[in-house]
Each structure stands twice: as structure tokens, then as C-alpha cells.
C-alpha positions as a Markdown table, in Angstrom:
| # | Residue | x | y | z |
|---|---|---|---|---|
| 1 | Unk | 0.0 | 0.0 | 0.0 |
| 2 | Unk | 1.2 | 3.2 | -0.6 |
| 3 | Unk | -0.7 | 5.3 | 1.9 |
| 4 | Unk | 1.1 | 7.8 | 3.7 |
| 5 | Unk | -1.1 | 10.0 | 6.2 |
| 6 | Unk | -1.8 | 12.5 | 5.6 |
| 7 | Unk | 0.0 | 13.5 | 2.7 |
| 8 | Unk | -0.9 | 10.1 | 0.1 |
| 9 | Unk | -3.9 | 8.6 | -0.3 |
| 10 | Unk | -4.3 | 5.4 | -2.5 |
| 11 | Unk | -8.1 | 5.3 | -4.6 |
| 12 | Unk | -9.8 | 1.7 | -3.9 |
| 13 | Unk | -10.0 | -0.7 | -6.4 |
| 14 | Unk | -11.9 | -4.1 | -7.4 |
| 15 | Unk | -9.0 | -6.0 | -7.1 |
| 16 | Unk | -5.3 | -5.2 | -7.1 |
| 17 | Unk | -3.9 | -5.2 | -10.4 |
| 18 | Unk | -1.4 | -7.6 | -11.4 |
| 19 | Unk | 1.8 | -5.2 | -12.2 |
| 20 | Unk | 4.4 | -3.5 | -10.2 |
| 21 | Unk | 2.9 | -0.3 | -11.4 |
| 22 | Unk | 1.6 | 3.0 | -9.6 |
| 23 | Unk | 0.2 | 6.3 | -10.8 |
| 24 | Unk | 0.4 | 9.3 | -8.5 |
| 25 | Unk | -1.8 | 12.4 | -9.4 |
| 26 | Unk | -0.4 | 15.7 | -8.0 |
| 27 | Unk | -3.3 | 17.9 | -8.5 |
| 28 | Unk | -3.7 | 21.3 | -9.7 |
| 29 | Unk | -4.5 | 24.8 | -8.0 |
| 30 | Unk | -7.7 | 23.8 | -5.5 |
| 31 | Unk | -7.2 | 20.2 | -6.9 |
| 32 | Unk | -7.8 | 17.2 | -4.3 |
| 33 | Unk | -7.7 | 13.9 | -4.8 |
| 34 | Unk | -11.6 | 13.9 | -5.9 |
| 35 | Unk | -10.1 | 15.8 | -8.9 |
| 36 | Unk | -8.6 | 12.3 | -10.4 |
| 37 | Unk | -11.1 | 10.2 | -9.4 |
| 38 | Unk | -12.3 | 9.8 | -12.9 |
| 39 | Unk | -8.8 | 8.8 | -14.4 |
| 40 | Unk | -7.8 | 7.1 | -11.3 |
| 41 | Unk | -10.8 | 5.0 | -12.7 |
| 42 | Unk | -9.7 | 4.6 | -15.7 |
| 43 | Unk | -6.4 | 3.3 | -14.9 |
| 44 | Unk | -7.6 | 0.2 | -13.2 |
| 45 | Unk | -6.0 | -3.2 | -14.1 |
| 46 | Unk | -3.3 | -1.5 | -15.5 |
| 47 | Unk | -2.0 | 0.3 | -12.4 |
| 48 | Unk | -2.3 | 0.9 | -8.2 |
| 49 | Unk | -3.9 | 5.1 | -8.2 |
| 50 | Unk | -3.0 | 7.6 | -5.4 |
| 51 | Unk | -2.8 | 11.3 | -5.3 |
| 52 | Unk | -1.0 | 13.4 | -3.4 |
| 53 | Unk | -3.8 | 15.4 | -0.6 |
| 54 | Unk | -2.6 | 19.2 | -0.6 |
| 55 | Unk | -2.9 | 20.7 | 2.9 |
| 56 | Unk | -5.8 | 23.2 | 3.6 |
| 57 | Unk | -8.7 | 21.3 | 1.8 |
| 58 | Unk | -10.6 | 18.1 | 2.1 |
| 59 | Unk | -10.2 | 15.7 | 5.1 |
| 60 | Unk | -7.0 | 18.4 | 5.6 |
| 61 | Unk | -9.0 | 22.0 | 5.5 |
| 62 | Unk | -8.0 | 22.6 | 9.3 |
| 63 | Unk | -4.5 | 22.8 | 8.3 |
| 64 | Unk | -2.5 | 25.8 | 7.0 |
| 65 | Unk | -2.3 | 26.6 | 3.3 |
| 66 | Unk | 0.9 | 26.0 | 1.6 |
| 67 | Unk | 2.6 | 29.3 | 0.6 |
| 68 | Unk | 5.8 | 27.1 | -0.8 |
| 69 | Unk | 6.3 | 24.8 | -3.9 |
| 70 | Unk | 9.8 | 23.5 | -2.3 |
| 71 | Unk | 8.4 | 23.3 | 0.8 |
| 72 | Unk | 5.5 | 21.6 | -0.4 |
| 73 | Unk | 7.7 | 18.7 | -2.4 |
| 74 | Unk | 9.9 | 18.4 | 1.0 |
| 75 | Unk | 7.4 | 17.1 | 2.7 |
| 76 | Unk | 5.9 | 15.1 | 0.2 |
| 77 | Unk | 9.1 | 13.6 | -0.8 |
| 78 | Unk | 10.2 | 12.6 | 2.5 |
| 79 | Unk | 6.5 | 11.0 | 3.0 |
| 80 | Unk | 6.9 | 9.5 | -0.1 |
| 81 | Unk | 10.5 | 7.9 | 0.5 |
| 82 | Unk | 9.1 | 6.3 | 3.6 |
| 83 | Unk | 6.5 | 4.0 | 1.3 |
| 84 | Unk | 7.4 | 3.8 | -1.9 |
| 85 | Unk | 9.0 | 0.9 | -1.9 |
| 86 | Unk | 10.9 | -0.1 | -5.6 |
| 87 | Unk | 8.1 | -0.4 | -7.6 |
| 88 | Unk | 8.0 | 1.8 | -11.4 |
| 89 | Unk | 5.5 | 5.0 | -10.6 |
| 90 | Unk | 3.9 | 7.4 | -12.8 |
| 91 | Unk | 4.1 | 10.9 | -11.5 |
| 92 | Unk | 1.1 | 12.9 | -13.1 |
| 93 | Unk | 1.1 | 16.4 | -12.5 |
| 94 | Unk | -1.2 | 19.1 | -13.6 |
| 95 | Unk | -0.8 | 22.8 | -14.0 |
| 96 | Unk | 0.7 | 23.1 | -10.5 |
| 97 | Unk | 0.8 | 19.7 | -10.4 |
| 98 | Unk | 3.2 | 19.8 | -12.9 |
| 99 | Unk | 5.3 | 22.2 | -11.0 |
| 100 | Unk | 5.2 | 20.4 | -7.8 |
| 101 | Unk | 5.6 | 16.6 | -9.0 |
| 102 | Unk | 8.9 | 17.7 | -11.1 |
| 103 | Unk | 10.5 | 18.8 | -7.7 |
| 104 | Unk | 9.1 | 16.1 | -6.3 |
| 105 | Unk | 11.3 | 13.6 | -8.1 |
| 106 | Unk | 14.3 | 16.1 | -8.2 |
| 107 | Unk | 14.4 | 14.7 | -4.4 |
| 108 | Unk | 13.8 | 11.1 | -5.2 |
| 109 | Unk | 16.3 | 8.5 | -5.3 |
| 110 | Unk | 16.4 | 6.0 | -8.1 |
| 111 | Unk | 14.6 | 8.4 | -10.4 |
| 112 | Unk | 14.8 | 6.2 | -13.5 |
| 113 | Unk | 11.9 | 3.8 | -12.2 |
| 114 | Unk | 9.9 | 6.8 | -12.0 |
| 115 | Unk | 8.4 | 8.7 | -15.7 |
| 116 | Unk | 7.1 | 11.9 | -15.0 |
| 117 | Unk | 4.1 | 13.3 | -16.8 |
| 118 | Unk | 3.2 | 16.5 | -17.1 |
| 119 | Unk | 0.5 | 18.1 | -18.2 |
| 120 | Unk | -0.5 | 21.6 | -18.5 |
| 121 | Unk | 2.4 | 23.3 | -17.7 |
| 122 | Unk | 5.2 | 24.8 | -19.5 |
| 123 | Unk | 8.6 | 23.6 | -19.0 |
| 124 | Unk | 10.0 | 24.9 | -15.5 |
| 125 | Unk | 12.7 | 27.6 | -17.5 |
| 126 | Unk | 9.9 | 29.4 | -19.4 |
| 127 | Unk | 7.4 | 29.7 | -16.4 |
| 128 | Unk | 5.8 | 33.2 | -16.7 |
| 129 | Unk | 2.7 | 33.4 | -14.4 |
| 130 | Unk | 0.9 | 36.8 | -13.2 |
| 131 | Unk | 2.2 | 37.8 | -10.2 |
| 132 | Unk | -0.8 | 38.2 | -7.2 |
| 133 | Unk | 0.6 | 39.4 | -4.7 |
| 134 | Unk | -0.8 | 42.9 | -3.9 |
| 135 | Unk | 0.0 | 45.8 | -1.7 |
| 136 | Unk | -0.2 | 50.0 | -1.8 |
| 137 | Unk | -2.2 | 50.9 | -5.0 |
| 138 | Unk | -3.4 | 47.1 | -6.6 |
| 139 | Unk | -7.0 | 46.7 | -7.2 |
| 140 | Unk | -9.8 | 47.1 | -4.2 |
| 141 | Unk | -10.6 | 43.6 | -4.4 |
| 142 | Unk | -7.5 | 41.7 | -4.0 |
| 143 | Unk | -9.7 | 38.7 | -5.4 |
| 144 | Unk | -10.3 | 40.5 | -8.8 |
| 145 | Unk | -7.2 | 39.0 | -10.5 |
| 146 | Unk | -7.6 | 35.7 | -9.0 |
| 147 | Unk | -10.9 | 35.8 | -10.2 |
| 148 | Unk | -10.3 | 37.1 | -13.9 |
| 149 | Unk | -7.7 | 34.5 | -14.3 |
| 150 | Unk | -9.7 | 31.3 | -13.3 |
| 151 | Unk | -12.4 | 32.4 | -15.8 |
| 152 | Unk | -9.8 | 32.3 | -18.7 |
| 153 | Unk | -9.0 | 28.6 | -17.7 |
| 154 | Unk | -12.2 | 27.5 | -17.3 |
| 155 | Unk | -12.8 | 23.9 | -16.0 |
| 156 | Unk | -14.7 | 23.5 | -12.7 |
| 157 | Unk | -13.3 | 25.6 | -10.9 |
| 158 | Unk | -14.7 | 28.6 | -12.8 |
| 159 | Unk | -18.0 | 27.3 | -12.7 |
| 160 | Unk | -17.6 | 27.5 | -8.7 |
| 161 | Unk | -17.5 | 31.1 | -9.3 |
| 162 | Unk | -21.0 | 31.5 | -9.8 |
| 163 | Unk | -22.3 | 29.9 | -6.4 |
| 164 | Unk | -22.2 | 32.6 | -3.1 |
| 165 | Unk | -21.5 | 29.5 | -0.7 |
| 166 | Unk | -18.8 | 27.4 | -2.9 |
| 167 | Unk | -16.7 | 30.9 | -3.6 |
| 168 | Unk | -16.7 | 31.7 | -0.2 |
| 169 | Unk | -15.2 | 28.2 | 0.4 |
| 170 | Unk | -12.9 | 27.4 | -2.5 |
| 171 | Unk | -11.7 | 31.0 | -3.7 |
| 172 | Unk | -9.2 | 31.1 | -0.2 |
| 173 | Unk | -8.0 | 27.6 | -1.5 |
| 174 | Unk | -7.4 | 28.5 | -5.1 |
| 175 | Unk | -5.8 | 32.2 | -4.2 |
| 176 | Unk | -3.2 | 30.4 | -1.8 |
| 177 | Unk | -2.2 | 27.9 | -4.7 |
| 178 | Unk | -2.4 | 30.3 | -7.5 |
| 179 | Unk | 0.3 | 32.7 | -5.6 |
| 180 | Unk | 2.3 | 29.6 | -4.5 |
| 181 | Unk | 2.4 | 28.6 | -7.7 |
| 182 | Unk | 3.1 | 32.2 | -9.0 |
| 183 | Unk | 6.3 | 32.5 | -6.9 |
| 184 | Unk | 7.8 | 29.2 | -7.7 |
| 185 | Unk | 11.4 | 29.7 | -9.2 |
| 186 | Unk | 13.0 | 26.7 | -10.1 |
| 187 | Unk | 16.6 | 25.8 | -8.9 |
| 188 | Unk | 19.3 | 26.8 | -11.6 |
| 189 | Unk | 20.2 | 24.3 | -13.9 |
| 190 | Unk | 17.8 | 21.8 | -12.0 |
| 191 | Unk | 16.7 | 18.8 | -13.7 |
| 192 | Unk | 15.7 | 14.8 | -13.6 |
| 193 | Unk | 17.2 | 11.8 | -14.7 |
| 194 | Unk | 13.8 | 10.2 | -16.0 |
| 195 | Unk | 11.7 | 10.2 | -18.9 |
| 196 | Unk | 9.3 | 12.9 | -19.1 |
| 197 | Unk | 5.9 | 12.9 | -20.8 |
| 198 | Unk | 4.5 | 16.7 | -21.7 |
| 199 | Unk | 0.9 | 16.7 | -22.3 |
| 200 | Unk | -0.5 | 20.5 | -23.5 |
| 201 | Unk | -3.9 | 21.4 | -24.9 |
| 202 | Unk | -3.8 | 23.0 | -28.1 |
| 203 | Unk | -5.7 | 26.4 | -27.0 |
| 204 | Unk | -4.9 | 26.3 | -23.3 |
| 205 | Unk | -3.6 | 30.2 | -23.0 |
| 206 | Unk | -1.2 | 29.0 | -20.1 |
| 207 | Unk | 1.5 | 27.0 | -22.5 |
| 208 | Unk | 2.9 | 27.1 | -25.7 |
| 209 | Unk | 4.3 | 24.6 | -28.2 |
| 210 | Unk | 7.8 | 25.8 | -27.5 |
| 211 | Unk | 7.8 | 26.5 | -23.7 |
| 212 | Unk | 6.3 | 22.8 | -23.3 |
| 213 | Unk | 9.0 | 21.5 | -25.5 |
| 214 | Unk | 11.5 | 23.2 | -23.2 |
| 215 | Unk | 10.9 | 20.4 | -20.8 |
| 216 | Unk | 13.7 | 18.8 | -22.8 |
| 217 | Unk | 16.0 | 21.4 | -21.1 |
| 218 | Unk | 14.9 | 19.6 | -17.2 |
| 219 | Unk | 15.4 | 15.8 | -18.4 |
| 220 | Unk | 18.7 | 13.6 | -19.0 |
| 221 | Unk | 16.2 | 10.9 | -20.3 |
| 222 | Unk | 13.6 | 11.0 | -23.2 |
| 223 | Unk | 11.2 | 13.6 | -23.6 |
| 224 | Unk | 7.6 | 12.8 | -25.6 |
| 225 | Unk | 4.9 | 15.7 | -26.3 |
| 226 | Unk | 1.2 | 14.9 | -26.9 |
| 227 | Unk | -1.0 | 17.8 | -27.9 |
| 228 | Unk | -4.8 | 17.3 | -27.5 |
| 229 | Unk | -7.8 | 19.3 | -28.4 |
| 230 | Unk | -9.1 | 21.9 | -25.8 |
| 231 | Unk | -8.0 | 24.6 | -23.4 |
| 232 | Unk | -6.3 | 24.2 | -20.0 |
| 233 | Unk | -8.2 | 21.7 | -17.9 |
| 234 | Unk | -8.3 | 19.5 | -21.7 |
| 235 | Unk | -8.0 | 16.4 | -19.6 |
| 236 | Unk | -11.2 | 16.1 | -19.1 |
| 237 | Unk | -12.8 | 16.4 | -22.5 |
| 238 | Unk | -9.5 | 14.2 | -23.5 |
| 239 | Unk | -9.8 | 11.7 | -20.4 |
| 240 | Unk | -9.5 | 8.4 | -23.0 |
| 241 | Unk | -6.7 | 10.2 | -24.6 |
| 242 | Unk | -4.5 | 10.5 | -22.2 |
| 243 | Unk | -5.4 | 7.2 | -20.7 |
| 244 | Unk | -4.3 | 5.7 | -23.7 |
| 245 | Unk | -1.0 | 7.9 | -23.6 |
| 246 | Unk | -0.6 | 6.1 | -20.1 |
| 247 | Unk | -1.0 | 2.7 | -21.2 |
| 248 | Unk | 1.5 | 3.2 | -23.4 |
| 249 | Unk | 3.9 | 3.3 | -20.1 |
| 250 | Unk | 2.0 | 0.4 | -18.0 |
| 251 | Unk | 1.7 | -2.0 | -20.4 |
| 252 | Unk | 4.4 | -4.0 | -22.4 |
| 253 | Unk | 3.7 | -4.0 | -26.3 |
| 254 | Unk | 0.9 | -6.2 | -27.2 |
| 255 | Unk | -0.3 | -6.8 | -23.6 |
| 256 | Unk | -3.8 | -6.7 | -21.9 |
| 257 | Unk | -5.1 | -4.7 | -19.1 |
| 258 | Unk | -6.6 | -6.7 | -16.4 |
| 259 | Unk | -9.6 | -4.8 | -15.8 |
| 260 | Unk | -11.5 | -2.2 | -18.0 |
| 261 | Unk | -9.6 | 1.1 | -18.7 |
């Protein structure tokens, strides 16, 4: 098992699958595990699913926010040590995700058994994210940018926007991870030693063909890029898609999954 309280919690399945194989989801800003739910689902009887659980949301919303991408993969890299065992692992990041898996395996030993996907997210040398941190003259509603920006993603998130209650409740979450996120700075020169799997969607406004090639700049190993139809949350109107693009990892050539994908 590769629960880890309280930082890694593994999705039940039917029946463990028959394969040395686990995929992690790191989830995006005001992502929780319920985020992956529907491709944990999909990677059944080809894989064990887990996902990282953020601090400050979920079964952890009495804790503090994160304010710290290195922080943040510290502690989840030192709770991950502790069970992972020496099984292969898929890391799959999105957005932040993306950010905070790639550090995650910069502080993993034995990298090679690990491939790294990520997805919605430029490489980690051409990051250029609004700054929201505000003081003196910004806007009256510190919330306005936040706000403004989630809209242009889309996904669920926005649509929490338009309920009182659910903005009240989520808009602190996604503000905290958005300016985490925003003030992440890569180490110089940092990189991985394993393969690395970019996924983009072909109008998400946050990448760009080159900047998500760039990921070839942070690997030692292979680099593949998929592009898919859609905007930035594109996973979920490509779910089958990008299942497929994991298969690709799980299963050997010519090999069936044990369960239905």
C-alpha cells in the first residue's frame, strides 16, 4: 500500500492489479484527490492510483495553506520515501501539479523507475505566471485578478464562481495555490534523470508549443509531447486520450489490461 497519512492517499480498487505499477496524481490549484477520481478510474488493471492530498482542503482544510512549492515537495518527498517501496511510478502532474511533481522527483532517489508526466504546464525555465501578490495601489478587491484569471482557464473551478456559498469556500483555497504557484522559481540548472511525458492542450492560453517543448531542457532521459484538443483543464474532455498515452507506459507491447480502462 502506498498510503502515507496524511500526505498520500491510494483510490480503492476491485481487485489489485497484477503489475508493479503506480500512478500518482499531483493535482492542480484547489485540486484534491476527488479531482482524479475519474482517471484514477480509468487506470484500473493497469495500475495501483493515489494522489497526493494538498494541505488546507478536504479531510485536511484545518491545516494551514501551503505558501511554498519546495516546501511543499519536502514534505511530500520525504513522506513518499518512507513508502514507496521499488516499484515503477507514474508521476502525473497538472498545471501546479506539474510544477510540484517535477521537484518532487528532483528529491527522489532512483529516479529512473519513475516517468514523469506533465501536463498543463510549461517547462519549468519558461514559467511566466501573473504575479498576485498585492499591496499600496493594486486593485480594491484583491480577489479580482484571481478571479479574472480562473475564468480564462475554465474547468470546474470557474464554474464555482458563480455559487455565493462554494466561492466563499474554495476562492481562499485556489488564491493560496495560485500565488504559490506564482512565486515558484526553479533551482538553476535543476533537472531529472527520468523520462518525461509533456501533455499540452492545443488552445490552453497558459503554454505554448515551444515553452512545453523546453521540458527537454529539465530531463537527462527521453522527452515525448502529446497535444490534445481543448483549453487548459483539456484532460477532461481528452480523459480516454490521455489514458491511452498512459497505457502506453503500463503495459508492455501487445499486452492486456486486467480490468476495463
Amino acid at each position: 500500500m502506498l498510503d502515507a497519512g496524511p500526505w498520500i492517499r491510494c483510490f480503492p480498487a476491485v481487485a489489485p492489479p497484477a503489475t508493479p505499477w503506480t500512478v500518482l496524481f499531483f493535482p492542480h490549484s484547489g485540486g484534491s484527490a476527488g479531482s482524479y477520481q475519474h482517471l484514477a478510474a480509468r487506470v484500473t488493471g493497469m495500475a495501483r492510483a493515489a494522489c497526493v492530498l494538498y494541505p488546507g482542503r478536504a479531510e485536511r482544510r484545518q491545516e494551514p495553506l501551503f505558501t511554498d512549492v519546495h516546501v511543499l515537495a519536502d514534505q511530500i518527498a520525504e513522506a513518499l520515501t518512507e513508502v514507496r517501496g521499488d516499484g515503477p511510478m507514474i508521476f502525473f502532474g497538472h498545471s501546479l501539479g506539474a510544477a510540484v511533481a517535477y521537484e518532487v522527483v528532483r528529491r527522489m532517489p532512483n529516479q529512473r523507475r519513475i516517468v514523469l508526466v506533465a501536463s498543463g504546464h510549461p517547462a519549468p525555465s519558461c514559467i511566466r505566471l501573473p504575479a498576485l501578490d498585492f499591496a499600496g495601489d493594486g486593485p480594491k478587491d484583491p480577489d479580482e485578478p484571481v478571479v479574472e484569471l480562473i475564468r480564462s482557464l475554465g474547468g470546474v473551478d470557474a464554474e464555482v464562481l458563480d455559487h455565493p456559498v462554494l466561492r466563499a469556500m474554495f476562492l481562499p483555497v485556489i488564491r493560496s495555490d495560485l500565488m504559490a504557484h506564482s512565486r515558484y522559481v526553479p533551482g538553476a540548472d535543476s533537472a531529472v534523470s527520468c523520462p518525461v511525458i509533456a501533455l499540452m492542450g492545443a488552445a490552453d492560453p497558459f503554454t505554448t508549443a515551444p515553452a512545453v517543448r523546453a521540458w527537454r531542457r529539465h530531463t537527462s532521459s527521453t522527452l515525448r509531447v502529446h497535444t490534445l484538443p481543448g483549453g487548459h483543464f483539456f484532460t477532461d474532455e481528452n480523459a480516454g486520450d490521455v489514458v491511452d498515452i498512459l497505457r502506453e507506459v503500463l503495459l508492455p507491447t501487445g499486452a492486456k489490461p486486467c480490468g476495463p480502462p
